[in-house]
Coordinates of C-alpha atoms and ligand atoms in Angstrom, one line a residue:
X1 CA -27.2 14.8 -7.5
X2 CA -23.6 13.7 -7.3
X3 CA -22.8 10.5 -9.1
X4 CA -22.0 7.6 -6.8
X5 CA -18.4 6.3 -6.4
X6 CA -18.2 3.5 -9.0
X7 CA -16.6 1.2 -6.5
X8 CA -19.5 1.7 -4.0
X9 CA -22.0 1.0 -6.9
X10 CA -20.0 -2.1 -7.8
X11 CA -20.0 -3.4 -4.2
X12 CA -23.8 -3.0 -4.0
X13 CA -24.0 -5.5 -6.9
X14 CA -21.2 -7.8 -5.9
X15 CA -22.4 -8.3 -2.4
X16 CA -26.1 -8.4 -3.4
X17 CA -26.8 -5.9 -0.6
X18 CA -28.0 -3.3 -3.1
X19 CA -29.4 -0.2 -1.5
X20 CA -29.0 -1.9 1.9
X21 CA -25.2 -1.7 1.8
X22 CA -24.0 0.0 5.0
X23 CA -20.9 -0.6 7.1
X24 CA -22.9 -2.8 9.4
X25 CA -24.6 -4.9 6.6
X26 CA -21.2 -5.3 4.9
X27 CA -19.6 -6.5 8.2
X28 CA -22.3 -9.1 8.6
X29 CA -21.9 -10.2 4.9
X30 CA -18.1 -10.4 5.4
X31 CA -18.5 -12.6 8.5
X32 CA -20.4 -15.1 6.4
X33 CA -17.8 -15.0 3.7
X34 CA -15.0 -15.7 6.3
X35 CA -16.9 -18.7 7.5
X36 CA -17.3 -19.9 3.9
X37 CA -13.7 -19.5 3.0
X38 CA -12.6 -21.3 6.2
X39 CA -14.8 -24.2 5.3
X40 CA -13.7 -24.3 1.7
X41 CA -10.0 -24.0 2.5
X42 CA -10.3 -26.5 5.4
X43 CA -11.7 -29.2 3.1
X44 CA -9.6 -28.4 -0.1
X45 CA -6.0 -28.0 1.0
X46 CA -3.5 -29.4 3.4
X47 CA -2.4 -26.1 5.1
X48 CA -5.8 -25.2 6.4
X49 CA -6.8 -28.7 7.5
X50 CA -6.0 -27.5 11.0
X51 CA -7.1 -24.2 12.6
X52 CA -4.4 -21.5 12.5
X53 CA -4.1 -18.1 14.1
X54 CA -2.2 -16.6 11.2
X55 CA -0.7 -17.4 7.8
X56 CA 2.8 -16.0 7.3
X57 CA 5.0 -15.3 4.3
X58 CA 7.3 -18.1 5.6
X59 CA 4.4 -20.6 5.2
X60 CA 4.1 -19.5 1.6
X61 CA 7.9 -20.1 1.2
X62 CA 8.0 -23.4 2.9
X63 CA 5.3 -25.3 1.1
X64 CA 3.2 -23.3 -1.3
X65 CA 1.6 -26.4 -2.8
X66 CA 0.0 -27.0 0.7
X67 CA -2.3 -24.1 -0.1
X68 CA -3.5 -25.4 -3.4
X69 CA -7.3 -25.9 -3.4
X70 CA -7.7 -26.9 -7.1
X71 CA -6.0 -29.3 -9.5
X72 CA -2.7 -28.0 -10.8
X73 CA -4.2 -27.8 -14.4
X74 CA -6.7 -25.2 -13.2
X75 CA -4.0 -22.8 -12.2
X76 CA -3.6 -20.0 -14.8
X77 CA -0.7 -18.2 -13.3
X78 CA 1.9 -18.8 -10.7
X79 CA 3.8 -15.8 -9.4
X80 CA 7.2 -16.4 -7.8
X81 CA 8.4 -13.8 -5.5
X82 CA 12.1 -13.8 -4.6
X83 CA 13.2 -11.5 -1.8
X84 CA 16.5 -10.1 -2.5
X85 CA 19.3 -11.4 -0.3
X86 CA 17.1 -13.8 1.6
X87 CA 17.9 -17.5 1.7
X88 CA 15.6 -20.4 1.1
X89 CA 12.7 -20.8 -1.2
X90 CA 10.9 -18.0 -2.9
X91 CA 7.2 -17.3 -2.1
X92 CA 4.8 -18.7 -4.7
X93 CA 1.3 -17.6 -5.2
X94 CA -1.2 -19.5 -7.4
X95 CA -4.2 -18.1 -9.2
X96 CA -7.0 -19.6 -11.3
X97 CA -8.2 -17.6 -14.3
X98 CA -11.3 -16.6 -12.4
X99 CA -9.3 -15.5 -9.4
X100 CA -7.5 -12.9 -11.6
X101 CA -10.7 -12.0 -13.5
X102 CA -12.0 -10.9 -10.1
X103 CA -9.1 -8.4 -10.0
X104 CA -10.0 -7.0 -13.4
X105 CA -13.6 -6.7 -12.1
X106 CA -12.3 -4.4 -9.4
X107 CA -10.0 -2.4 -11.7
X108 CA -13.0 -1.5 -13.9
X109 CA -14.8 0.7 -11.3
X110 CA -11.4 1.6 -9.8
X111 CA -10.0 3.1 -13.0
X112 CA -13.4 4.9 -13.7
X113 CA -12.4 7.1 -10.7
X114 CA -9.7 8.7 -12.8
X115 CA -10.5 8.1 -16.5
X116 CA -13.4 8.6 -18.9
X117 CA -14.5 6.7 -22.0
X118 CA -12.4 7.6 -25.1
X119 CA -9.3 8.3 -23.0
X120 CA -5.9 6.5 -23.1
X121 CA -3.9 5.0 -20.2
X122 CA -0.2 4.2 -20.4
X123 CA 0.9 1.5 -17.9
X124 CA 4.5 1.4 -16.7
X125 CA 4.2 -1.7 -14.7
X126 CA 4.8 -5.4 -15.1
X127 CA 4.1 -7.4 -18.0
X128 CA 2.4 -8.5 -21.2
X129 CA 0.1 -11.5 -21.1
X130 CA -3.5 -11.7 -20.1
X131 CA -3.0 -12.3 -16.4
X132 CA -0.4 -9.7 -15.5
X133 CA -1.1 -6.3 -14.0
X134 CA -0.9 -4.8 -17.5
X135 CA -3.2 -7.4 -19.0
X136 CA -5.8 -7.1 -16.3
X137 CA -5.8 -3.3 -16.5
X138 CA -6.3 -3.6 -20.3
X139 CA -9.2 -5.9 -19.9
X140 CA -10.7 -3.7 -17.2
X141 CA -10.3 -0.5 -19.1
X142 CA -11.8 -2.0 -22.3
X143 CA -15.1 -2.4 -20.4
X144 CA -14.9 1.4 -19.8
X145 CA -14.1 2.1 -23.4
X146 CA -10.7 3.4 -22.4
X147 CA -7.6 2.5 -24.4
X148 CA -4.7 1.0 -22.5
X149 CA -1.1 0.6 -23.6
X150 CA 1.1 -1.6 -21.4
X151 CA 4.8 -0.7 -21.5
X152 CA 6.1 -2.6 -18.4
X153 CA 8.6 -1.2 -15.9
X154 CA 10.6 1.6 -17.4
X155 CA 14.1 0.7 -18.6
X156 CA 14.5 3.4 -21.3
X157 CA 13.2 6.7 -20.0
X158 CA 13.4 8.5 -23.4
X159 CA 11.2 5.9 -24.9
X160 CA 8.8 6.0 -21.9
X161 CA 8.6 9.8 -22.3
X162 CA 7.5 9.3 -25.9
X163 CA 5.0 6.6 -25.0
X164 CA 3.5 8.7 -22.2
X165 CA 3.1 11.7 -24.6
X166 CA -0.5 11.1 -25.7
X167 CA -1.8 9.4 -22.6
X168 CA -4.5 10.9 -20.3
X169 CA -3.5 8.8 -17.3
X170 CA -0.1 7.2 -16.4
X171 CA 0.1 4.2 -14.1
X172 CA 3.5 3.3 -12.5
X173 CA 5.7 3.1 -9.4
X174 CA 6.6 6.3 -7.6
X175 CA 10.4 6.4 -8.2
X176 CA 10.1 5.7 -11.9
X177 CA 7.4 8.3 -12.6
X178 CA 9.3 10.9 -10.6
X179 CA 12.4 10.3 -12.8
X180 CA 10.2 10.5 -15.9
X181 CA 8.7 13.8 -14.7
X182 CA 12.3 15.2 -14.3
X183 CA 13.1 14.2 -17.9
X184 CA 9.8 15.2 -19.4
X185 CA 8.3 18.1 -17.3
X186 CA 6.3 19.1 -20.4
X187 CA 4.0 16.0 -20.1
X188 CA 0.4 16.8 -18.9
X189 CA -1.3 13.6 -18.0
X190 CA -4.7 14.4 -16.5
X191 CA -4.2 11.7 -13.8
X192 CA -1.3 9.6 -12.4
X193 CA -1.9 6.4 -10.5
X194 CA 0.9 5.3 -8.2
X195 CA 1.2 1.9 -6.7
X196 CA 3.8 0.6 -4.3
X197 CA 4.3 -0.4 -0.6
X198 CA 5.1 3.2 0.3
X199 CA 4.2 6.2 -1.8
X200 CA 6.3 9.2 -0.6
X201 CA 4.3 12.4 -0.2
X202 CA 7.3 14.3 -1.6
X203 CA 7.0 12.4 -4.9
X204 CA 3.2 13.1 -5.0
X205 CA 3.8 16.8 -4.5
X206 CA 6.5 17.0 -7.2
X207 CA 4.4 15.1 -9.7
X208 CA 1.4 17.4 -9.0
X209 CA 3.4 20.5 -9.4
X210 CA 5.5 19.5 -12.4
X211 CA 2.8 17.8 -14.5
X212 CA -0.1 19.9 -13.0
X213 CA -1.9 16.6 -12.5
X214 CA -4.0 14.7 -10.0
X215 CA -2.2 11.9 -8.2
X216 CA -4.1 8.8 -7.0
X217 CA -2.7 6.1 -4.7
X218 CA -3.3 2.4 -5.1
X219 CA -2.5 -0.3 -2.6
X220 CA -2.2 -3.9 -3.5
X221 CA 0.3 -6.8 -3.5
X222 CA 0.7 -10.1 -5.3
X223 CA -1.1 -11.8 -2.4
X224 CA -4.2 -9.6 -2.9
X225 CA -4.2 -10.6 -6.6
X226 CA -2.5 -7.3 -7.4
X227 CA -5.6 -5.1 -6.8
X228 CA -6.4 -4.0 -3.3
X229 CA -7.6 -0.4 -2.7
X230 CA -7.7 2.8 -4.6
X231 CA -8.3 6.5 -3.8
X232 CA -11.2 8.5 -5.2
X233 CA -11.0 12.2 -6.1
X234 CA -11.5 13.1 -2.5
X235 CA -8.0 11.6 -1.7
X236 CA -9.1 10.7 1.9
X237 CA -8.1 7.0 2.0
X238 CA -8.3 4.2 -0.5
X239 CA -11.6 2.4 -1.3
X240 CA -11.1 -1.3 -0.6
X241 CA -12.2 -4.4 -2.5
X242 CA -14.5 -5.2 0.3
X243 CA -16.3 -8.0 -1.6
X244 CA -13.1 -9.9 -2.2
X245 CA -10.7 -9.0 0.6
X246 CA -11.0 -8.6 4.4
X247 CA -8.4 -6.6 6.2
X248 CA -7.7 -6.7 10.0
X249 CA -5.2 -4.5 11.7
X250 CA -3.1 -6.2 14.4
X251 CA -0.3 -5.2 16.7
X252 CA 2.8 -6.6 14.8
X253 CA 4.4 -7.7 18.1
X254 CA 1.4 -9.4 19.9
X255 CA -0.8 -10.2 16.9
X256 CA -3.8 -8.7 18.8
X257 CA -6.3 -6.5 17.0
X258 CA -5.4 -2.8 17.6
X259 CA -8.1 -0.2 18.7
X260 CA -10.1 1.2 15.7
X261 CA -8.1 3.9 13.8
X262 CA -4.7 2.8 15.1
X263 CA -1.8 1.8 13.0
X264 CA -0.8 -1.8 12.8
X265 CA 0.0 -4.7 10.4
X266 CA -2.5 -5.4 7.7
X267 CA -3.8 -9.0 7.9
X268 CA -5.5 -10.3 4.8
X269 CA -8.2 -12.8 4.2
X270 CA -9.4 -13.5 0.7
X271 CA -13.1 -14.5 0.3
X272 CA -13.5 -16.0 -3.2
X273 CA -10.1 -17.1 -4.3
X274 CA -10.4 -20.7 -5.6
X275 CA -6.8 -21.5 -6.4
X276 CA -5.1 -20.4 -3.2
X277 CA -7.2 -18.7 -0.6
X278 CA -5.4 -16.9 2.2
X279 CA -6.8 -16.7 5.7
X280 CA -5.4 -14.1 8.2
X281 CA -2.2 -13.6 6.1
X282 CA 0.4 -11.3 7.8
X283 CA 1.2 -8.9 4.9
X284 CA 4.0 -7.0 6.7
X285 CA 2.5 -3.7 5.5
X286 CA 1.7 -1.1 8.1
X287 CA -1.5 0.9 7.8
X288 CA -4.8 1.7 9.4
X289 CA -8.5 1.8 8.5
X290 CA -10.4 5.1 8.3
X291 CA -14.1 5.2 9.2
X292 CA -16.6 7.9 8.7
X293 CA -17.8 9.2 5.3
X294 CA -15.5 9.9 2.4
X295 CA -15.8 13.1 0.4
X296 CA -17.3 11.0 -2.4
X297 CA -20.2 10.0 -0.1
X298 CA -19.1 6.4 0.5
X299 CA -19.5 5.2 4.1
X300 CA -17.5 2.0 4.2
X301 CA -14.1 1.7 5.9
X302 CA -11.1 2.9 3.8
X303 CA -7.4 2.2 3.9
X304 CA -5.3 5.2 4.9
X305 CA -2.0 5.7 3.1
X306 CA 0.2 2.6 3.8
X307 CA 3.3 3.5 5.8
X308 CA 5.6 0.8 4.4
X309 CA 7.0 -2.4 5.9
X310 CA 6.8 -3.2 9.6
X311 CA 10.6 -3.6 10.0
X312 CA 11.1 0.1 9.2
X313 CA 8.6 1.6 11.7
X314 CA 8.5 2.7 15.3
X315 CA 5.0 2.4 17.0
X316 CA 4.1 5.3 19.3
X317 CA 1.9 4.9 22.4
X318 CA -0.9 7.0 20.8
X319 CA -1.3 4.5 17.9
X320 CA 0.6 6.7 15.4
X321 CA 3.9 5.7 13.8
X322 CA 7.2 7.3 13.0
X323 CA 10.2 6.3 10.7
X324 CA 13.2 7.8 9.1
X325 CA 11.2 7.9 5.8
X326 CA 8.4 9.8 7.4
X327 CA 10.9 12.2 8.9
X328 CA 12.5 12.6 5.5
X329 CA 9.1 13.7 4.2
X330 CA 8.8 16.4 6.7
X331 CA 12.4 17.6 6.9
X332 CA 13.8 17.4 3.4
X333 CA 11.3 20.0 1.9
X334 CA 12.4 22.5 4.6
X335 CA 14.7 25.0 2.9
X336 CA 18.4 25.1 4.0
X337 CA 18.5 21.6 5.5
X338 CA 21.3 19.6 4.0
X339 CA 20.8 16.4 6.0
X340 CA 20.1 15.3 9.5
X341 CA 20.4 12.4 12.0
X342 CA 18.0 11.5 14.8
X343 CA 17.9 9.4 17.9
X344 CA 15.1 8.4 20.3
X345 CA 15.0 7.9 24.0
X346 CA 12.9 5.2 25.6
X347 CA 10.4 7.9 26.6
X348 CA 10.0 9.1 23.0
X349 CA 12.1 12.2 23.0
X350 CA 13.6 12.7 19.6
X351 CA 16.9 14.4 19.3
X352 CA 17.9 15.8 15.9
X353 CA 21.3 16.8 14.6
X354 CA 20.7 19.2 11.7
X355 CA 23.3 19.8 9.0
X356 CA 22.8 23.3 7.5
X357 CA 24.0 26.5 9.0
X358 CA 21.1 28.6 7.9
X359 CA 18.3 26.1 8.8
X360 CA 15.5 27.6 10.9
X361 CA 15.2 25.2 13.8
X362 CA 12.0 26.7 15.2
X363 CA 10.4 26.3 11.8
X364 CA 11.5 22.7 11.5
X365 CA 10.2 21.9 15.0
X366 CA 6.9 23.5 14.0
X367 CA 6.7 21.2 11.0
X368 CA 7.4 18.2 13.1
X369 CA 4.8 19.1 15.7
X370 CA 2.2 19.5 13.0
X371 CA 2.7 15.9 12.0
X372 CA 3.3 14.5 15.5
X373 CA 1.6 16.8 18.0
X374 CA 2.2 14.5 20.9
X375 CA 5.9 14.0 20.7
X376 CA 8.9 16.0 22.0
X377 CA 11.6 17.2 19.6
X378 CA 14.9 18.6 20.4
X379 CA 17.0 20.1 17.6
X380 CA 20.5 21.3 17.3
X381 CA 22.8 22.3 14.5
X382 CA 25.9 20.2 13.7
X383 CA 28.8 20.6 11.4
X384 CA 29.1 16.9 10.8
X385 CA 26.8 13.9 11.0
X386 CA 27.8 10.5 12.5
X387 CA 29.0 8.2 9.7
X388 CA 26.6 5.5 8.6
X389 CA 27.8 2.0 9.5
X390 CA 26.0 -0.1 7.0
X391 CA 24.8 2.8 4.8
X392 CA 21.2 2.5 5.9
X393 CA 19.7 5.6 7.7
X394 CA 17.5 4.9 10.7
X395 CA 16.3 6.4 13.9
X396 CA 18.9 5.3 16.5
X397 CA 17.6 4.2 19.8
X398 CA 19.2 5.5 23.0
X399 CA 19.2 3.2 26.1
X400 CA 18.5 5.9 28.6
X401 CA 16.3 9.0 29.0
X402 CA 17.8 12.4 28.3
X403 CA 17.1 13.9 31.7
Ligands
ZN1 ZN1 -14.1 8.4 -1.7

């Protein structure tokens, strides 16, 4: 018999549901946890004294201390998040030691999906210290008898190449590991774990080809306590920390829940965080939940690949999404395309200007329809693209329909 996904096995224990763990029993268990965290937060911190529909990043910026549910001396780590270019206070997130231990508890089964006892992992993400991503991974992997070397974000790629040499698994952010693969195509990590708000498919493909490796996605953010969800070897959505986190998917404009399976903004509730629980926190990340069994046998909802930040996406009437980044993924791999620009009419007709004399427009349209079968695409060749005003590419919106 196939071995059970270690995350599923861990959730059986963590929730106490054991062999009775099903999507339905989990949902019931989670409803009770939501009630409990509302009660705890409502009686331990200022912010949740009154009922609120949502918690926003602005709330975290304005008065982070209002979320504090324990005495300041019980806080083991404060993470300060500055958004580049934005005015005002940074976001601050507080954790007790046990809040972060809970993340390590998730990393243990999570990393067992891609490593075996006796192997070695090289981590090219933030920090030394017990309660950083690196420190927590190290702690988690020690329980699996896996060695872990934490190198932090890559500044010196030559040195990183040397450090990655003997590792069975590399952990890092997409752009940095892509650059490392171009410098050191000879590396052969058995597995690569990518974390980031958007993991470009083109990066995954290149890493798989160049390093002949298996690429896993992880989704998480500081507000989830770093860890959030990770793919298994079936690569059909990421397995969530269902015992610690609850995700709802809402329409970013109206705040209403979207129909099952549709894209929307991920809204986060933490169950067991003592320092700074978050209730219905608007993450700004766009994604959707997958239901139905995973290839590994797990039956619980999974998080599909996160599509990035809400400000970059256009929501389509069928629940799907489109963005310039998603179009890049489809168009840039097509041979003979040098560049393109695109505009959209109010009735979702997409008009492309393609730079590249020998580009095969029918082939490109075919690729687009494979990804978005319900949309209309019109393509024409051009000798010159409109210049970019502020340097940022995007799908431009036309005021009127084409016909
Ligand atoms: Zn799975």
